[in-house]
Amino acid sequence: MENNNCFFYHMFANGDDSRNFIISLKDFYAAFNRIGVCAANSSAKVVSFSIEDTHPHVLLYGTENECVKFKNAYVTSTLRYIAANRGNLYDVILNYELYPVKSEDYLKNVAVYTIFQATKDGKKVMPYDYIWGSGSLYFRSENTLPIWYVDTNGLVNSPKPISSLTAREREAILHSRKKVPDDWLVCNGFLLPDNYVEVEMFESIYQTHNCYRVFLANSKKKDDTVVTKMSKVRGLMIEDIEARKICSAVCYSLFRKHDARWLDANQRLTLAKELRSQYYLSFRQLATLCRLPENEIRKYVK
C-alpha cells in the first residue's frame, strides 16, 4: 500500500464526541463542500468519503504530512464555520484520527466502509444514492446522471464553473476564504465531488464490478475489523486528573521525575510509548502529557 512514501489513510472521528457536528441542512452542505476546499488546498488525494450527522469518514492517499495537513485543515475550517454560524462552538469536540492502511485486504474493507455509513446506520438509502458522500461516483455507466444535478423539486440542473458565480454566491458554497480552481463545477449548492475525488484510484482497489459488489455487501465480521481498528487507533480518553496521576507515576518509575517537563525529547518519547503500551491512552492525550507534538508521537508510537 506504499508508493514513494504515500499510503492510503483513513480519516474519521468518534461520533459520540462530536454530536453537534451537524444540526441543520446548511451544516450538511458546508461539511460536504469543505472536503473539496481542503482537497483543492492540499496535495493529499481524496479517494472516497461520506458525511454523517456526527462525523465524516474520508479515505485519503498521500504522504503522512500531506494527509495530516488535510485532516488539520478540515478540523480547523469546521470549527471556524461552527463558531461563525452558531456564535460559539456549543461544546463541539472534533477528535479526528488518521491512520495508514497497509494491508490490501483491509483496504478493500475500509474503502467501502467510508461510503456505506448511511446504510449501515439505518438510513433508508443505498450508498450510491446517498447525496452526502462520494458513493455515487464508482463503477457507474457513462450515462448515469450525477445525483447532485437533481434539485429538491426533482428538476435537473446543469453544473456551472464556480468562477461564474458572484463573490457572495461562492462564499455561500465554500464558507471559506480559501480558493478552489476557477473551472471546478458547482450545482444546486454542491461543490461537485467529481472535481477532486480520485474515482479511478478507488475503482483500482477492487478492479472489477463483481469484486466491488462483494465488498459492498461487507459481512459483520469484516465490518467489525474496521470498527476494532478505529477503536484501537483512538485509544482511551480518561479524566485528565487521573491521566496526570498515571503519567506522573510512570514517569517516576522510568526516570525518577514526576513531570515530563524535566525530560529530554528521547525520554518523553519513551514515556509516551510506555503510556500507550500500558494504558492505551489516545495520541491527543499523550501529546499533552508528554509535551510532544501529536504528529511526532504518531510517527514513533504505535
XYZ file of C-alpha atoms in Angstrom:
302
model
C 0.000 0.000 0.000
C 3.080 2.232 -0.155
C 4.333 4.130 -3.188
C 7.046 6.779 -2.788
C 6.160 7.240 0.900
C 2.471 7.562 0.014
C -0.181 5.482 1.737
C -3.921 5.267 1.911
C -5.120 6.890 5.137
C -8.473 6.533 6.868
C -9.643 9.782 8.486
C -12.509 9.530 10.953
C -13.915 10.878 14.200
C -15.760 9.437 17.152
C -19.404 10.336 16.651
C -20.046 10.274 20.412
C -17.571 13.138 20.829
C -18.991 15.417 18.141
C -22.760 15.105 18.416
C -23.284 18.722 17.305
C -21.094 18.422 14.218
C -24.210 18.854 12.056
C -27.501 20.293 13.298
C -29.032 21.636 10.068
C -29.243 21.100 6.323
C -26.898 24.057 5.852
C -24.329 22.261 8.009
C -24.524 19.217 5.720
C -23.786 21.310 2.644
C -20.922 23.084 4.396
C -19.368 19.846 5.723
C -19.670 18.233 2.288
C -18.145 21.181 0.426
C -15.307 21.559 2.944
C -13.944 18.243 1.703
C -13.483 19.821 -1.718
C -11.989 23.038 -0.338
C -9.424 21.060 1.662
C -8.680 18.880 -1.368
C -8.069 21.956 -3.521
C -5.578 23.294 -0.995
C -3.741 20.053 -0.266
C -1.570 17.536 -2.077
C -3.480 14.717 -0.382
C -5.883 12.946 -2.726
C -9.485 12.261 -1.693
C -10.392 8.714 -2.723
C -13.801 8.408 -1.046
C -15.868 9.969 1.726
C -19.233 10.247 3.409
C -20.658 12.808 5.805
C -22.763 11.595 8.708
C -24.701 13.675 11.220
C -21.925 13.372 13.786
C -18.751 12.835 11.795
C -17.168 12.231 8.387
C -15.244 9.265 7.046
C -12.603 10.013 4.416
C -10.148 7.779 2.573
C -7.082 9.796 1.586
C -3.959 8.980 -0.367
C -0.637 10.746 0.001
C 2.303 11.246 2.303
C 1.690 11.314 6.024
C 2.473 15.025 6.230
C 0.028 15.953 3.472
C -2.758 13.788 4.888
C -2.207 15.240 8.363
C -2.408 18.729 6.827
C -5.710 17.776 5.183
C -7.093 16.474 8.467
C -5.991 19.545 10.403
C -7.378 21.873 7.722
C -10.748 20.112 7.834
C -10.925 20.320 11.623
C -9.880 23.983 11.703
C -12.296 25.020 8.956
C -15.118 23.097 10.653
C -14.556 24.853 13.964
C -14.404 28.228 12.219
C -17.645 27.521 10.377
C -19.452 26.454 13.546
C -18.212 29.448 15.519
C -19.175 31.864 12.739
C -22.633 30.405 12.132
C -23.715 29.498 15.672
C -21.949 32.171 17.690
C -19.892 29.629 19.651
C -18.718 26.014 19.454
C -21.543 24.587 21.617
C -19.190 22.010 23.133
C -18.395 20.516 19.724
C -15.320 18.294 20.057
C -13.545 17.196 16.889
C -11.091 14.469 17.861
C -10.283 13.339 14.330
C -7.975 10.395 13.806
C -5.851 9.336 10.861
C -4.120 6.026 10.316
C -2.301 4.400 7.385
C -3.820 1.394 5.627
C -1.053 -1.103 4.957
C -2.950 -4.258 4.002
C -4.634 -4.815 0.646
C -7.458 -6.855 2.177
C -8.055 -4.270 4.876
C -8.036 -1.526 2.236
C -10.905 -3.265 0.442
C -12.853 -3.319 3.707
C -12.179 0.234 4.814
C -12.750 1.825 1.383
C -16.365 0.642 1.276
C -16.712 1.442 4.962
C -16.133 5.106 4.129
C -19.145 5.195 1.796
C -21.772 2.850 3.234
C -22.128 4.519 6.639
C -25.589 5.891 5.890
C -26.963 2.447 5.033
C -25.074 0.831 7.920
C -26.550 3.341 10.362
C -30.094 2.577 9.321
C -30.909 5.302 6.809
C -33.195 4.096 4.032
C -30.726 4.800 1.238
C -28.137 2.843 -0.697
C -24.546 4.165 -0.763
C -24.795 5.125 -4.451
C -27.928 7.204 -3.699
C -26.558 8.940 -0.600
C -26.120 12.560 -1.572
C -23.691 13.439 1.251
C -20.947 11.119 0.080
C -18.973 10.013 -2.946
C -20.620 6.585 -3.316
C -22.467 7.667 -6.455
C -19.210 8.041 -8.404
C -17.892 4.477 -8.568
C -18.479 1.713 -11.116
C -21.248 3.680 -12.853
C -22.089 3.761 -16.548
C -21.169 6.866 -18.536
C -24.777 7.983 -18.964
C -25.597 7.886 -15.239
C -26.987 11.226 -14.066
C -24.993 12.557 -11.081
C -27.322 12.769 -8.090
C -26.125 16.298 -7.279
C -27.657 17.599 -10.540
C -31.206 16.948 -9.281
C -32.649 19.639 -7.012
C -35.125 19.204 -4.164
C -38.032 19.631 -6.593
C -36.801 16.816 -8.824
C -35.622 19.171 -11.559
C -32.315 18.532 -13.327
C -29.949 21.491 -13.384
C -26.723 21.919 -15.302
C -23.459 22.490 -13.438
C -21.502 25.675 -13.960
C -17.954 26.759 -13.155
C -17.532 28.395 -9.786
C -15.822 31.346 -11.489
C -19.204 32.276 -12.988
C -20.661 32.933 -9.520
C -20.598 36.205 -7.639
C -18.330 36.524 -4.611
C -21.341 36.181 -2.319
C -22.527 33.043 -4.123
C -19.057 31.487 -3.857
C -18.933 32.303 -0.152
C -22.324 30.639 0.344
C -20.913 27.418 -1.125
C -17.344 27.370 0.179
C -17.735 29.022 3.602
C -14.029 29.719 3.354
C -11.558 32.332 2.191
C -9.547 29.601 0.562
C -9.983 29.264 -3.170
C -10.680 26.379 -5.484
C -9.809 26.209 -9.207
C -11.948 28.500 -11.373
C -13.039 25.636 -13.618
C -14.379 23.495 -10.777
C -18.089 22.884 -11.211
C -20.935 23.557 -8.807
C -24.584 22.570 -8.953
C -27.512 23.029 -6.575
C -25.221 24.316 -3.833
C -22.728 21.458 -4.130
C -19.053 21.764 -4.930
C -19.209 18.674 -7.102
C -17.042 15.798 -5.833
C -16.080 14.692 -9.326
C -13.924 17.848 -9.385
C -11.476 16.212 -7.000
C -12.379 12.646 -5.974
C -9.952 10.034 -7.345
C -12.556 7.726 -8.873
C -10.095 5.582 -10.842
C -7.938 5.092 -7.754
C -10.947 3.868 -5.770
C -12.023 1.523 -8.561
C -8.482 0.146 -8.870
C -8.767 -1.143 -5.288
C -11.428 -3.612 -6.447
C -10.657 -3.756 -10.203
C -13.950 -5.414 -11.143
C -17.602 -4.615 -10.586
C -18.161 -8.013 -9.031
C -15.338 -7.641 -6.518
C -16.728 -4.253 -5.527
C -20.212 -5.732 -5.159
C -18.874 -8.433 -2.839
C -17.129 -5.984 -0.540
C -20.008 -3.523 -0.636
C -22.046 -6.298 0.969
C -19.490 -6.442 3.774
C -20.050 -9.112 6.407
C -20.382 -8.170 10.070
C -17.002 -9.818 10.692
C -15.279 -7.567 8.145
C -17.187 -4.562 9.435
C -16.070 -5.348 12.984
C -12.467 -5.478 11.777
C -12.663 -1.813 10.773
C -14.514 -0.823 13.957
C -11.913 -2.597 16.104
C -9.088 -0.883 14.250
C -10.685 2.537 14.735
C -11.152 1.879 18.447
C -7.505 0.854 18.736
C -6.309 3.966 16.911
C -8.458 6.266 19.061
C -7.130 4.783 22.265
C -8.707 5.617 25.615
C -9.641 9.060 26.873
C -9.691 9.084 30.673
C -10.220 12.005 33.046
C -7.342 14.487 32.885
C -6.687 14.321 36.622
C -6.405 10.539 36.526
C -4.272 10.661 33.368
C -1.833 13.097 35.003
C -1.525 10.836 38.050
C -0.795 7.845 35.823
C 1.728 9.815 33.801
C 3.464 11.043 36.936
C 3.743 7.528 38.343
C 5.086 6.029 35.111
C 7.461 8.955 34.615
C 8.876 8.479 38.106
C 9.274 4.729 37.674
C 11.253 5.266 34.468
C 13.266 8.415 35.163
C 12.754 9.372 38.829
C 10.971 12.507 37.688
C 7.314 13.309 38.347
C 6.738 15.510 35.293
C 7.646 15.204 31.605
C 8.809 18.818 31.540
C 12.062 17.673 33.188
C 12.757 15.079 30.490
C 14.622 15.415 27.215
C 12.930 14.629 23.901
C 14.001 10.964 23.772
C 12.857 10.368 27.340
C 9.500 11.985 26.589
C 9.082 9.687 23.617
C 9.919 6.672 25.782
C 7.327 7.848 28.294
C 4.714 8.170 25.542
C 5.448 4.639 24.316
C 5.103 3.257 27.829
C 1.812 5.060 28.486
C 0.431 3.853 25.161
C 1.576 0.295 25.831
C 0.280 0.076 29.413
C -2.839 2.253 29.306
C -3.555 2.759 25.600
C -4.117 6.473 26.018
C -5.161 8.462 22.957
C -2.500 10.246 20.901
C -4.045 13.599 21.751
C -3.770 12.899 25.472
C -0.239 11.550 25.091
C 0.801 14.754 23.346
C -0.443 16.842 26.271
C 1.001 14.622 28.996
C 4.391 14.063 27.371
C 4.766 17.589 25.979
C 5.416 16.439 22.439
C 3.734 17.352 19.116
C 0.967 14.882 18.300
C 2.274 14.286 14.760
C 5.681 13.283 16.173
C 4.115 10.853 18.621
C 2.119 9.261 15.806
C 5.345 8.616 13.886
C 7.037 6.635 16.629
C 4.332 5.354 18.988
C 2.071 2.515 17.888
